[in-house]
Coordinates of N, CA and C and ligand atoms in Angstrom, one line a residue:
M1 N 0.4 -13.8 -17.8 CA 1.7 -13.3 -17.3 C 1.7 -13.2 -15.8
A2 N 2.8 -13.7 -15.1 CA 2.8 -13.7 -13.7 C 3.0 -12.2 -13.2
R3 N 2.3 -11.9 -12.2 CA 2.4 -10.6 -11.6 C 3.7 -10.5 -10.7
R4 N 4.4 -9.4 -10.8 CA 5.6 -9.2 -10.0 C 5.1 -8.9 -8.6
K5 N 5.7 -9.5 -7.6 CA 5.4 -9.2 -6.2 C 5.8 -7.8 -5.8
I6 N 5.1 -7.2 -4.9 CA 5.5 -5.9 -4.4 C 5.4 -5.9 -2.9
I7 N 6.5 -5.7 -2.2 CA 6.5 -5.7 -0.8 C 6.9 -4.3 -0.3
A8 N 6.0 -3.7 0.4 CA 6.1 -2.3 0.8 C 6.1 -2.2 2.4
G9 N 6.9 -1.4 2.9 CA 6.8 -1.0 4.3 C 6.1 0.3 4.5
N10 N 5.2 0.3 5.4 CA 4.5 1.6 5.8 C 5.1 1.9 7.2
W11 N 5.9 2.9 7.2 CA 6.6 3.3 8.5 C 5.7 4.0 9.4
K12 N 4.6 4.5 8.9 CA 3.6 5.3 9.7 C 4.4 6.5 10.4
M13 N 4.1 6.9 11.6 CA 4.8 8.0 12.2 C 6.0 7.5 13.0
N14 N 7.0 6.9 12.3 CA 8.2 6.4 13.0 C 9.4 6.8 12.3
K15 N 10.5 6.9 13.0 CA 11.9 7.2 12.6 C 12.1 8.7 12.1
T16 N 13.1 9.2 12.8 CA 13.5 10.6 12.4 C 14.4 10.5 11.2
P17 N 14.7 11.7 10.6 CA 15.6 11.6 9.4 C 16.9 10.9 9.6
S18 N 17.5 11.2 10.8 CA 18.8 10.5 11.0 C 18.6 9.0 11.2
E19 N 17.6 8.6 11.9 CA 17.3 7.2 12.1 C 17.0 6.5 10.8
T20 N 16.4 7.3 9.9 CA 16.1 6.8 8.5 C 17.3 6.4 7.8
V21 N 18.3 7.2 7.8 CA 19.6 7.0 7.1 C 20.3 5.7 7.7
T22 N 20.4 5.7 9.0 CA 21.0 4.5 9.6 C 20.3 3.2 9.3
F23 N 19.0 3.3 9.3 CA 18.2 2.0 9.1 C 18.3 1.6 7.6
I24 N 18.2 2.5 6.7 CA 18.2 2.1 5.3 C 19.6 1.6 5.0
K25 N 20.6 2.1 5.5 CA 22.0 1.6 5.3 C 22.1 0.1 5.8
E26 N 21.4 -0.1 6.9 CA 21.4 -1.4 7.5 C 20.6 -2.4 6.7
L27 N 19.5 -1.9 6.2 CA 18.6 -2.8 5.4 C 19.0 -3.1 4.0
K28 N 19.7 -2.2 3.4 CA 20.1 -2.3 2.0 C 20.5 -3.7 1.6
P29 N 21.5 -4.3 2.2 CA 21.9 -5.7 1.8 C 20.8 -6.7 2.2
L30 N 20.0 -6.5 3.2 CA 19.0 -7.5 3.6 C 17.8 -7.5 2.7
V31 N 17.5 -6.5 2.0 CA 16.3 -6.5 1.2 C 16.6 -6.6 -0.3
E32 N 17.8 -7.0 -0.6 CA 18.2 -7.2 -2.0 C 17.5 -8.4 -2.5
T33 N 16.8 -8.2 -3.7 CA 16.1 -9.3 -4.3 C 15.8 -9.0 -5.8
K34 N 15.7 -10.0 -6.6 CA 15.4 -9.7 -8.0 C 13.9 -10.1 -8.2
E35 N 13.3 -10.7 -7.2 CA 12.0 -11.4 -7.3 C 10.8 -10.4 -7.1
A36 N 11.1 -9.3 -6.4 CA 10.0 -8.4 -6.0 C 10.4 -7.0 -6.0
D37 N 9.4 -6.1 -6.2 CA 9.6 -4.7 -6.0 C 9.6 -4.4 -4.5
V38 N 10.5 -3.6 -4.0 CA 10.6 -3.3 -2.6 C 10.5 -1.8 -2.4
V39 N 9.5 -1.4 -1.6 CA 9.2 0.0 -1.4 C 9.2 0.4 0.0
F40 N 9.8 1.5 0.4 CA 9.7 1.9 1.8 C 8.9 3.2 1.8
C41 N 7.7 3.2 2.3 CA 6.9 4.4 2.4 C 7.1 5.0 3.7
V42 N 7.7 6.3 3.7 CA 8.2 6.9 4.9 C 7.5 8.2 5.1
P43 N 7.6 8.8 6.4 CA 7.1 10.1 6.7 C 7.7 11.1 5.7
A44 N 6.9 12.2 5.5 CA 7.3 13.2 4.5 C 8.7 13.7 4.7
I45 N 9.0 14.0 6.0 CA 10.3 14.6 6.3 C 11.5 13.6 6.1
D46 N 11.2 12.4 6.0 CA 12.2 11.3 5.8 C 12.4 11.0 4.3
I47 N 11.6 11.5 3.5 CA 11.7 11.1 2.0 C 13.0 11.5 1.4
I48 N 13.5 12.7 1.6 CA 14.8 13.1 0.9 C 15.9 12.3 1.5
P49 N 16.1 12.2 2.8 CA 17.2 11.4 3.3 C 17.1 9.9 2.9
A50 N 15.9 9.4 2.9 CA 15.7 8.0 2.5 C 16.1 7.8 1.0
L51 N 15.7 8.7 0.1 CA 16.1 8.6 -1.3 C 17.7 8.6 -1.4
E52 N 18.3 9.5 -0.6 CA 19.8 9.6 -0.6 C 20.4 8.3 -0.2
A53 N 19.9 7.8 1.0 CA 20.4 6.6 1.6 C 20.2 5.3 0.7
A54 N 19.1 5.3 0.0 CA 18.7 4.2 -0.8 C 19.4 4.1 -2.2
K55 N 20.1 5.2 -2.5 CA 20.8 5.3 -3.8 C 21.6 4.0 -4.1
G56 N 21.5 3.5 -5.3 CA 22.4 2.4 -5.7 C 21.8 1.0 -5.2
S57 N 20.6 1.1 -4.6 CA 20.0 -0.2 -4.1 C 18.7 -0.4 -4.9
N58 N 18.0 -1.5 -4.6 CA 16.7 -1.8 -5.2 C 15.6 -1.2 -4.4
I59 N 15.9 -0.4 -3.4 CA 14.8 0.1 -2.6 C 14.2 1.4 -3.3
M60 N 12.9 1.3 -3.4 CA 12.2 2.5 -3.9 C 11.5 3.2 -2.8
I61 N 11.4 4.5 -2.9 CA 10.9 5.3 -1.7 C 9.5 5.8 -2.1
G62 N 8.6 5.6 -1.2 CA 7.2 6.1 -1.4 C 6.8 7.0 -0.2
A63 N 5.7 7.7 -0.5 CA 5.1 8.6 0.6 C 3.9 7.9 1.2
E64 N 3.5 8.4 2.4 CA 2.4 7.8 3.1 C 1.1 8.5 2.8
N65 N 1.1 9.6 2.2 CA -0.1 10.4 1.9 C 0.3 11.5 0.9
M66 N -0.7 12.1 0.4 CA -0.5 13.2 -0.6 C -1.8 14.0 -0.7
H67 N -1.7 15.3 -1.0 CA -3.0 16.0 -1.2 C -3.4 15.9 -2.7
F68 N -4.7 16.1 -2.8 CA -5.3 16.0 -4.2 C -5.2 17.3 -5.0
E69 N -4.8 18.4 -4.4 CA -4.6 19.6 -5.1 C -3.1 19.8 -5.5
E70 N -2.9 20.6 -6.5 CA -1.5 20.8 -7.0 C -0.7 21.7 -6.1
S71 N -1.4 22.7 -5.5 CA -0.7 23.7 -4.6 C -1.7 24.5 -4.0
G72 N -1.4 25.4 -3.1 CA -2.3 26.3 -2.5 C -2.4 26.3 -1.0
A73 N -3.5 26.9 -0.5 CA -3.7 27.1 0.9 C -4.1 25.8 1.6
F74 N -3.2 24.9 1.8 CA -3.5 23.6 2.4 C -2.4 23.3 3.5
T75 N -2.4 24.1 4.5 CA -1.4 24.1 5.5 C -1.1 22.6 6.0
G76 N 0.2 22.3 5.9 CA 0.7 21.0 6.4 C 0.6 19.9 5.4
E77 N 0.1 20.2 4.2 CA 0.0 19.1 3.2 C 1.2 19.0 2.2
I78 N 1.2 17.9 1.5 CA 2.3 17.6 0.6 C 1.6 17.5 -0.8
S79 N 2.2 18.1 -1.8 CA 1.5 18.0 -3.1 C 2.2 17.0 -4.0
P80 N 1.5 16.5 -5.1 CA 2.1 15.5 -5.9 C 3.4 16.0 -6.6
Q81 N 3.4 17.3 -7.0 CA 4.7 17.8 -7.6 C 5.9 17.7 -6.6
M82 N 5.6 17.9 -5.3 CA 6.7 17.9 -4.4 C 7.3 16.5 -4.3
L83 N 6.4 15.5 -4.5 CA 6.8 14.1 -4.5 C 7.6 13.7 -5.7
T84 N 7.0 14.1 -6.9 CA 7.7 13.7 -8.1 C 9.0 14.5 -8.3
D85 N 9.1 15.7 -7.8 CA 10.3 16.5 -8.0 C 11.5 15.8 -7.3
V86 N 11.3 15.1 -6.3 CA 12.4 14.4 -5.6 C 12.5 12.9 -6.0
G87 N 11.6 12.4 -6.8 CA 11.8 11.1 -7.4 C 10.9 10.0 -6.6
V88 N 9.8 10.4 -6.0 CA 9.0 9.5 -5.3 C 8.1 8.7 -6.4
K89 N 8.0 7.4 -6.3 CA 7.3 6.6 -7.3 C 6.0 6.1 -6.8
Y90 N 5.8 6.0 -5.5 CA 4.6 5.3 -4.9 C 4.1 6.2 -3.8
V91 N 2.8 6.1 -3.6 CA 2.1 6.8 -2.5 C 1.0 6.0 -1.9
I92 N 1.0 5.8 -0.6 CA -0.1 5.1 0.0 C -1.3 6.1 0.0
I93 N -2.5 5.6 -0.4 CA -3.7 6.5 -0.4 C -4.8 5.8 0.4
G94 N -5.4 6.5 1.3 CA -6.6 6.0 2.0 C -6.3 4.9 3.0
H95 N -5.1 5.0 3.7 CA -4.9 4.0 4.8 C -6.0 4.2 5.8
S96 N -6.3 3.1 6.5 CA -7.4 3.2 7.4 C -7.2 4.2 8.6
E97 N -5.9 4.3 8.9 CA -5.6 5.3 9.9 C -5.8 6.8 9.4
R98 N -5.6 7.0 8.2 CA -6.0 8.3 7.6 C -7.5 8.5 7.6
R99 N -8.2 7.4 7.3 CA -9.6 7.5 7.2 C -10.2 7.8 8.6
E100 N -9.6 7.0 9.6 CA -10.1 7.1 11.0 C -9.7 8.4 11.7
Y101 N -8.5 8.8 11.6 CA -8.0 10.0 12.4 C -7.9 11.3 11.6
F102 N -8.0 11.2 10.3 CA -7.8 12.5 9.5 C -9.0 12.6 8.5
A103 N -10.1 12.0 8.8 CA -11.3 12.2 8.1 C -11.3 12.0 6.6
E104 N -10.4 11.1 6.2 CA -10.4 10.8 4.7 C -11.7 9.9 4.4
T105 N -12.2 10.2 3.2 CA -13.4 9.4 2.8 C -13.1 8.7 1.5
D106 N -14.0 7.9 1.1 CA -13.9 7.2 -0.2 C -13.7 8.3 -1.3
E107 N -14.4 9.4 -1.2 CA -14.4 10.5 -2.2 C -13.0 11.2 -2.2
T108 N -12.4 11.5 -1.1 CA -11.1 12.1 -1.1 C -10.0 11.1 -1.6
V109 N -10.3 9.8 -1.3 CA -9.4 8.8 -1.7 C -9.4 8.7 -3.3
N110 N -10.6 8.8 -3.8 CA -10.7 8.8 -5.3 C -10.0 10.0 -5.9
K111 N -10.2 11.2 -5.3 CA -9.5 12.4 -5.9 C -8.0 12.2 -5.8
K112 N -7.5 11.6 -4.7 CA -6.0 11.5 -4.6 C -5.5 10.4 -5.6
V113 N -6.3 9.3 -5.8 CA -5.9 8.3 -6.7 C -5.7 8.9 -8.1
K114 N -6.7 9.6 -8.5 CA -6.7 10.2 -9.8 C -5.5 11.2 -10.0
K115 N -5.3 12.0 -8.9 CA -4.2 13.0 -9.0 C -2.9 12.3 -9.0
A116 N -2.7 11.2 -8.3 CA -1.4 10.4 -8.3 C -1.2 10.0 -9.7
F117 N -2.1 9.4 -10.4 CA -2.0 8.9 -11.8 C -1.6 10.0 -12.7
E118 N -2.3 11.2 -12.5 CA -2.0 12.3 -13.4 C -0.5 12.7 -13.3
H119 N 0.1 12.5 -12.2 CA 1.5 12.8 -12.0 C 2.5 11.6 -12.1
G120 N 1.9 10.5 -12.6 CA 2.8 9.4 -12.8 C 3.3 8.7 -11.5
I121 N 2.6 8.9 -10.4 CA 2.9 8.2 -9.1 C 1.9 7.0 -9.0
T122 N 2.5 5.9 -8.6 CA 1.6 4.7 -8.4 C 1.0 4.7 -7.1
P123 N -0.4 4.8 -7.0 CA -1.0 4.8 -5.7 C -1.1 3.3 -5.2
I124 N -0.9 3.2 -3.9 CA -1.2 2.0 -3.2 C -2.5 2.3 -2.4
V125 N -3.6 1.8 -3.0 CA -4.9 2.2 -2.6 C -5.4 1.2 -1.5
C126 N -5.6 1.7 -0.3 CA -5.9 0.9 0.9 C -7.4 0.7 1.0
C127 N -7.8 -0.5 1.4 CA -9.2 -0.8 1.7 C -9.2 -1.9 2.8
G128 N -10.4 -2.1 3.4 CA -10.4 -3.1 4.5 C -11.5 -2.8 5.5
E129 N -12.1 -3.9 6.0 CA -13.2 -3.8 6.9 C -12.9 -3.8 8.4
T130 N -13.8 -3.3 9.2 CA -13.7 -3.3 10.6 C -14.1 -4.7 11.1
L131 N -13.8 -5.0 12.4 CA -14.2 -6.3 13.0 C -15.7 -6.4 12.9
T132 N -16.4 -5.3 13.3 CA -17.9 -5.4 13.3 C -18.4 -5.8 11.9
Q133 N -17.8 -5.1 10.9 CA -18.3 -5.4 9.5 C -18.0 -6.9 9.1
R134 N -16.9 -7.4 9.6 CA -16.6 -8.8 9.3 C -17.6 -9.7 10.0
E135 N -17.9 -9.4 11.3 CA -18.8 -10.2 12.0 C -20.3 -10.1 11.4
Q136 N -20.5 -8.9 10.8 CA -21.9 -8.8 10.2 C -22.0 -9.4 8.8
G137 N -20.8 -10.0 8.4 CA -20.8 -10.7 7.1 C -20.9 -9.7 5.9
I138 N -20.4 -8.5 6.1 CA -20.5 -7.5 4.9 C -19.1 -7.1 4.4
T139 N -18.1 -7.9 4.8 CA -16.8 -7.6 4.3 C -16.6 -7.3 2.8
I140 N -17.1 -8.3 2.1 CA -16.9 -8.2 0.6 C -17.7 -7.0 0.0
D141 N -18.9 -6.9 0.5 CA -19.8 -5.7 0.0 C -19.1 -4.4 0.3
F142 N -18.6 -4.3 1.5 CA -17.9 -3.1 2.0 C -16.7 -2.8 1.2
V143 N -15.8 -3.8 1.0 CA -14.6 -3.6 0.3 C -14.8 -3.3 -1.2
R144 N -15.8 -3.9 -1.8 CA -16.2 -3.6 -3.2 C -16.6 -2.2 -3.3
Q145 N -17.4 -1.7 -2.4 CA -17.8 -0.3 -2.4 C -16.6 0.7 -2.3
Q146 N -15.7 0.4 -1.4 CA -14.4 1.2 -1.3 C -13.7 1.2 -2.6
I147 N -13.5 0.1 -3.2 CA -12.8 0.0 -4.5 C -13.5 0.7 -5.6
K148 N -14.8 0.5 -5.7 CA -15.5 1.1 -6.8 C -15.4 2.6 -6.8
I149 N -15.5 3.2 -5.6 CA -15.4 4.6 -5.4 C -14.0 5.1 -5.7
A150 N -13.0 4.4 -5.1 CA -11.6 4.8 -5.3 C -11.2 4.8 -6.8
F151 N -11.8 4.0 -7.6 CA -11.4 3.9 -9.0 C -12.3 4.6 -10.0
L152 N -13.3 5.4 -9.4 CA -14.2 6.2 -10.3 C -13.3 7.1 -11.2
G153 N -13.5 7.1 -12.5 CA -12.8 8.0 -13.4 C -11.4 7.6 -13.7
V154 N -10.9 6.5 -13.1 CA -9.6 6.0 -13.4 C -9.7 5.1 -14.7
T155 N -8.7 5.2 -15.6 CA -8.8 4.4 -16.8 C -8.3 3.0 -16.6
A156 N -8.6 2.1 -17.5 CA -8.1 0.7 -17.4 C -6.6 0.7 -17.4
Q157 N -6.1 1.5 -18.3 CA -4.6 1.6 -18.5 C -3.9 2.0 -17.2
Q158 N -4.5 3.0 -16.5 CA -4.0 3.4 -15.2 C -4.2 2.3 -14.1
A159 N -5.4 1.8 -14.1 CA -5.7 0.8 -13.1 C -4.8 -0.4 -13.1
K160 N -4.4 -0.8 -14.3 CA -3.5 -1.9 -14.5 C -2.2 -1.8 -13.7
T161 N -1.8 -0.5 -13.6 CA -0.5 -0.3 -12.9 C -0.7 0.0 -11.4
A162 N -1.9 0.1 -10.9 CA -2.2 0.4 -9.5 C -1.8 -0.7 -8.6
V163 N -1.7 -0.4 -7.3 CA -1.6 -1.4 -6.3 C -2.7 -1.2 -5.3
I164 N -3.3 -2.3 -4.9 CA -4.4 -2.2 -3.9 C -3.8 -3.0 -2.7
A165 N -4.0 -2.4 -1.5 CA -3.7 -3.1 -0.3 C -4.9 -3.4 0.5
Y166 N -5.2 -4.7 0.6 CA -6.3 -5.1 1.5 C -5.8 -5.3 2.9
E167 N -6.3 -4.4 3.8 CA -5.9 -4.4 5.1 C -7.1 -4.5 6.1
P168 N -7.4 -5.6 6.5 CA -8.5 -5.7 7.5 C -8.1 -4.9 8.8
I169 N -9.0 -4.0 9.2 CA -8.6 -3.1 10.3 C -8.3 -3.8 11.6
W170 N -9.0 -4.9 11.8 CA -8.8 -5.7 13.0 C -7.5 -6.4 13.0
A171 N -6.8 -6.5 11.9 CA -5.5 -7.2 11.9 C -4.3 -6.2 11.9
I172 N -4.6 -4.9 11.9 CA -3.5 -3.9 11.8 C -3.0 -3.7 13.2
G173 N -1.7 -4.0 13.4 CA -1.0 -3.7 14.6 C -1.5 -4.5 15.8
T174 N -2.2 -5.5 15.6 CA -2.8 -6.3 16.6 C -2.2 -7.6 16.8
G175 N -1.3 -8.0 15.9 CA -0.7 -9.4 15.9 C -1.7 -10.4 15.5
K176 N -3.0 -10.0 15.2 CA -4.0 -10.9 14.8 C -4.1 -11.0 13.2
V177 N -3.3 -11.8 12.6 CA -3.2 -11.8 11.2 C -4.5 -12.5 10.6
A178 N -5.0 -12.1 9.5 CA -6.1 -12.8 8.8 C -5.6 -14.2 8.5
T179 N -6.4 -15.2 8.4 CA -6.0 -16.5 8.0 C -5.7 -16.3 6.5
T180 N -4.9 -17.3 5.9 CA -4.6 -17.2 4.5 C -5.9 -17.3 3.7
E181 N -6.8 -18.1 4.2 CA -8.1 -18.2 3.5 C -8.9 -16.9 3.4
Q182 N -8.9 -16.3 4.6 CA -9.6 -15.0 4.7 C -9.0 -13.9 3.8
A183 N -7.7 -13.9 3.8 CA -6.9 -12.9 3.0 C -7.1 -13.2 1.5
Q184 N -7.0 -14.4 1.1 CA -7.1 -14.8 -0.3 C -8.6 -14.6 -0.8
E185 N -9.5 -14.9 0.1 CA -10.9 -14.7 -0.3 C -11.2 -13.2 -0.7
V186 N -10.8 -12.3 0.2 CA -11.1 -10.9 -0.1 C -10.2 -10.4 -1.3
C187 N -8.9 -10.8 -1.3 CA -8.1 -10.3 -2.5 C -8.7 -10.8 -3.8
S188 N -9.2 -12.0 -3.8 CA -9.8 -12.6 -5.0 C -11.0 -11.8 -5.4
A189 N -11.8 -11.4 -4.4 CA -13.1 -10.6 -4.6 C -12.7 -9.2 -5.2
I190 N -11.6 -8.7 -4.7 CA -11.2 -7.4 -5.2 C -10.8 -7.5 -6.6
R191 N -10.0 -8.5 -6.9 CA -9.6 -8.7 -8.3 C -10.9 -8.9 -9.2
A192 N -11.8 -9.7 -8.8 CA -13.1 -9.8 -9.5 C -13.8 -8.5 -9.7
C193 N -13.7 -7.7 -8.7 CA -14.4 -6.4 -8.8 C -13.7 -5.5 -9.8
I194 N -12.4 -5.5 -9.9 CA -11.6 -4.8 -10.9 C -11.9 -5.3 -12.3
S195 N -12.0 -6.6 -12.4 CA -12.4 -7.2 -13.7 C -13.8 -6.8 -14.2
E196 N -14.7 -6.7 -13.2 CA -16.0 -6.2 -13.4 C -16.1 -4.8 -13.9
I197 N -15.3 -3.9 -13.2 CA -15.3 -2.5 -13.5 C -14.7 -2.3 -14.9
Y198 N -13.6 -3.0 -15.2 CA -12.8 -2.8 -16.4 C -13.0 -4.0 -17.3
D199 N -12.1 -4.9 -17.2 CA -12.1 -6.2 -18.0 C -11.2 -7.1 -17.3
Q200 N -11.1 -8.3 -17.8 CA -10.4 -9.4 -17.2 C -8.9 -9.1 -17.2
A201 N -8.4 -8.5 -18.3 CA -7.0 -8.2 -18.4 C -6.5 -7.2 -17.3
T202 N -7.4 -6.3 -17.0 CA -7.0 -5.3 -16.0 C -7.1 -6.0 -14.6
G203 N -8.1 -6.8 -14.4 CA -8.1 -7.6 -13.1 C -6.9 -8.5 -12.9
E204 N -6.4 -9.1 -14.0 CA -5.3 -9.9 -13.9 C -4.0 -9.2 -13.7
A205 N -4.0 -7.9 -14.2 CA -2.7 -7.1 -14.1 C -2.5 -6.4 -12.8
I206 N -3.6 -6.0 -12.2 CA -3.5 -5.2 -11.0 C -2.8 -6.0 -9.8
R207 N -2.0 -5.3 -9.0 CA -1.4 -6.0 -7.9 C -2.1 -5.8 -6.6
I208 N -2.3 -6.8 -5.9 CA -3.1 -6.7 -4.7 C -2.2 -7.2 -3.5
Q209 N -2.0 -6.4 -2.5 CA -1.2 -6.8 -1.4 C -2.2 -7.1 -0.2
Y210 N -1.6 -7.9 0.7 CA -2.3 -8.1 2.0 C -1.5 -7.3 3.0
G211 N -2.2 -6.6 4.0 CA -1.6 -6.0 5.1 C -2.3 -6.2 6.4
G212 N -1.6 -6.3 7.5 CA -2.2 -6.5 8.8 C -1.4 -7.6 9.5
S213 N -0.5 -7.2 10.4 CA 0.4 -8.1 11.1 C 1.1 -9.1 10.3
V214 N 1.6 -8.6 9.1 CA 2.5 -9.5 8.3 C 3.8 -9.6 9.1
S215 N 4.4 -10.8 9.1 CA 5.7 -11.0 9.8 C 6.5 -11.9 9.0
A216 N 7.8 -12.1 9.5 CA 8.7 -13.1 8.8 C 8.1 -14.5 8.9
S217 N 7.3 -14.8 9.9 CA 6.8 -16.1 10.0 C 5.5 -16.4 9.2
N218 N 4.7 -15.4 8.8 CA 3.5 -15.7 8.0 C 3.6 -15.2 6.6
A219 N 4.6 -14.5 6.2 CA 4.7 -13.9 4.9 C 4.7 -14.9 3.8
K220 N 5.4 -16.0 3.9 CA 5.5 -17.0 2.9 C 4.2 -17.6 2.5
E221 N 3.4 -18.0 3.5 CA 2.1 -18.6 3.3 C 1.1 -17.6 2.6
L222 N 1.1 -16.4 3.2 CA 0.2 -15.3 2.6 C 0.6 -15.0 1.2
F223 N 1.9 -14.8 0.9 CA 2.3 -14.3 -0.4 C 2.2 -15.5 -1.5
A224 N 2.0 -16.7 -1.0 CA 1.8 -17.8 -1.9 C 0.4 -18.0 -2.5
Q225 N -0.5 -17.2 -1.9 CA -1.9 -17.3 -2.4 C -2.1 -16.7 -3.8
A226 N -3.0 -17.3 -4.5 CA -3.1 -17.0 -5.9 C -3.3 -15.5 -6.2
D227 N -4.1 -14.8 -5.3 CA -4.4 -13.4 -5.6 C -3.7 -12.4 -4.7
I228 N -2.7 -12.9 -3.9 CA -1.9 -12.0 -3.1 C -0.6 -11.8 -3.7
D229 N -0.3 -10.5 -4.0 CA 0.9 -10.2 -4.8 C 1.9 -9.5 -3.9
G230 N 1.9 -9.7 -2.6 CA 2.9 -9.1 -1.7 C 2.2 -8.5 -0.5
G231 N 2.9 -7.7 0.2 CA 2.3 -7.2 1.4 C 2.6 -5.7 1.7
L232 N 1.7 -5.1 2.5 CA 2.0 -3.8 3.0 C 2.2 -4.0 4.5
V233 N 3.4 -3.7 4.9 CA 3.9 -4.1 6.3 C 4.1 -2.9 7.2
G234 N 3.5 -3.0 8.4 CA 3.7 -1.9 9.3 C 4.8 -2.1 10.3
G235 N 4.5 -2.6 11.5 CA 5.5 -2.8 12.5 C 6.8 -3.6 12.1
A236 N 6.6 -4.6 11.4 CA 7.8 -5.5 11.0 C 8.6 -4.8 9.9
A237 N 8.2 -3.7 9.4 CA 9.0 -3.0 8.4 C 10.0 -2.0 9.0
L238 N 9.9 -1.9 10.4 CA 10.7 -1.0 11.1 C 12.0 -1.7 11.7
K239 N 12.0 -3.0 11.4 CA 13.1 -3.8 11.9 C 13.8 -4.6 10.8
P240 N 15.1 -5.0 11.1 CA 15.8 -5.8 10.1 C 15.0 -7.0 9.6
D241 N 14.1 -7.5 10.4 CA 13.3 -8.6 10.0 C 12.6 -8.4 8.6
F242 N 12.4 -7.1 8.3 CA 11.8 -6.8 7.0 C 12.5 -7.5 5.8
G243 N 13.8 -7.7 6.0 CA 14.6 -8.4 5.0 C 14.1 -9.8 4.8
K244 N 13.7 -10.4 5.9 CA 13.2 -11.8 5.8 C 11.8 -11.8 5.1
I245 N 11.0 -10.8 5.3 CA 9.7 -10.7 4.6 C 9.9 -10.5 3.1
V246 N 10.9 -9.6 2.8 CA 11.1 -9.4 1.4 C 11.6 -10.7 0.7
N247 N 12.5 -11.4 1.4 CA 13.1 -12.7 0.9 C 12.3 -13.9 1.5
Y248 N 11.0 -13.9 1.4 CA 10.2 -14.8 2.1 C 10.3 -16.2 1.5
Q249 N 10.8 -16.4 0.3 CA 10.7 -17.7 -0.4 C 11.6 -18.7 0.2
Ligands
13P1 P1 1.0 -3.9 10.9 O1 1.9 -4.7 10.0 O2 1.8 -3.2 12.0 O3 -0.1 -4.7 11.4 O4 0.4 -2.6 10.1 C1 -0.2 -2.9 8.9 C2 -0.4 -1.6 8.2 O5 -1.2 -0.8 8.6 C3 0.4 -1.4 7.0 O6 -0.2 -0.3 6.3

């Protein structure tokens, strides 16, 4: 069975609540499609206005992060219940910026992934190597390790519904997109790793995105690769051009 494409924007720390409303109203007609799932992952304070503004459209709203505990003394954090209570369906987990600037580890990523599933939120699990790791030839080993830890204790049934975003760190925000061959090679290795952990059916079902300088000009070629089921888009998701990425065909 063909996997449904999923094209998600990661807004990072951009757009105020009022800018969110204006932008989503502008984007609604541009991201209309029956071919793919469209998700806008927005800053926590923008989630509620984004949900309101997206009503009646195909846009789904996601979060950019979530804590692995249900509630308690975790100043500044957002819990899974807070997200599900307002209707959030997706959450980005373990983005490289969270790992680099907010000390997230493979272990916290694993806790968050499990917690997201417990609450019926689909995690978009991020992985990807640094430039040094690529140059050292350890990309696939490194990404396999990230994936294996992220999915510890996750059932096959849950994993089938997960989304993985392969984002080489050297391609994020740099305009240096991975070649289609590089992106396909790693996405295919990730799928093989999932098949190895679970079984082939799970490997075939899981959706794997590419992220890192995705634009209206390279989306079509990237998303046409056998193991690339869409993209996680940063900078280009903040502009009307995102509509062209969603309707890349
Ligand atoms: P850019 O598309 O700006 O390179 O960012 C990619 C990214 O980090 C998405 O999560």
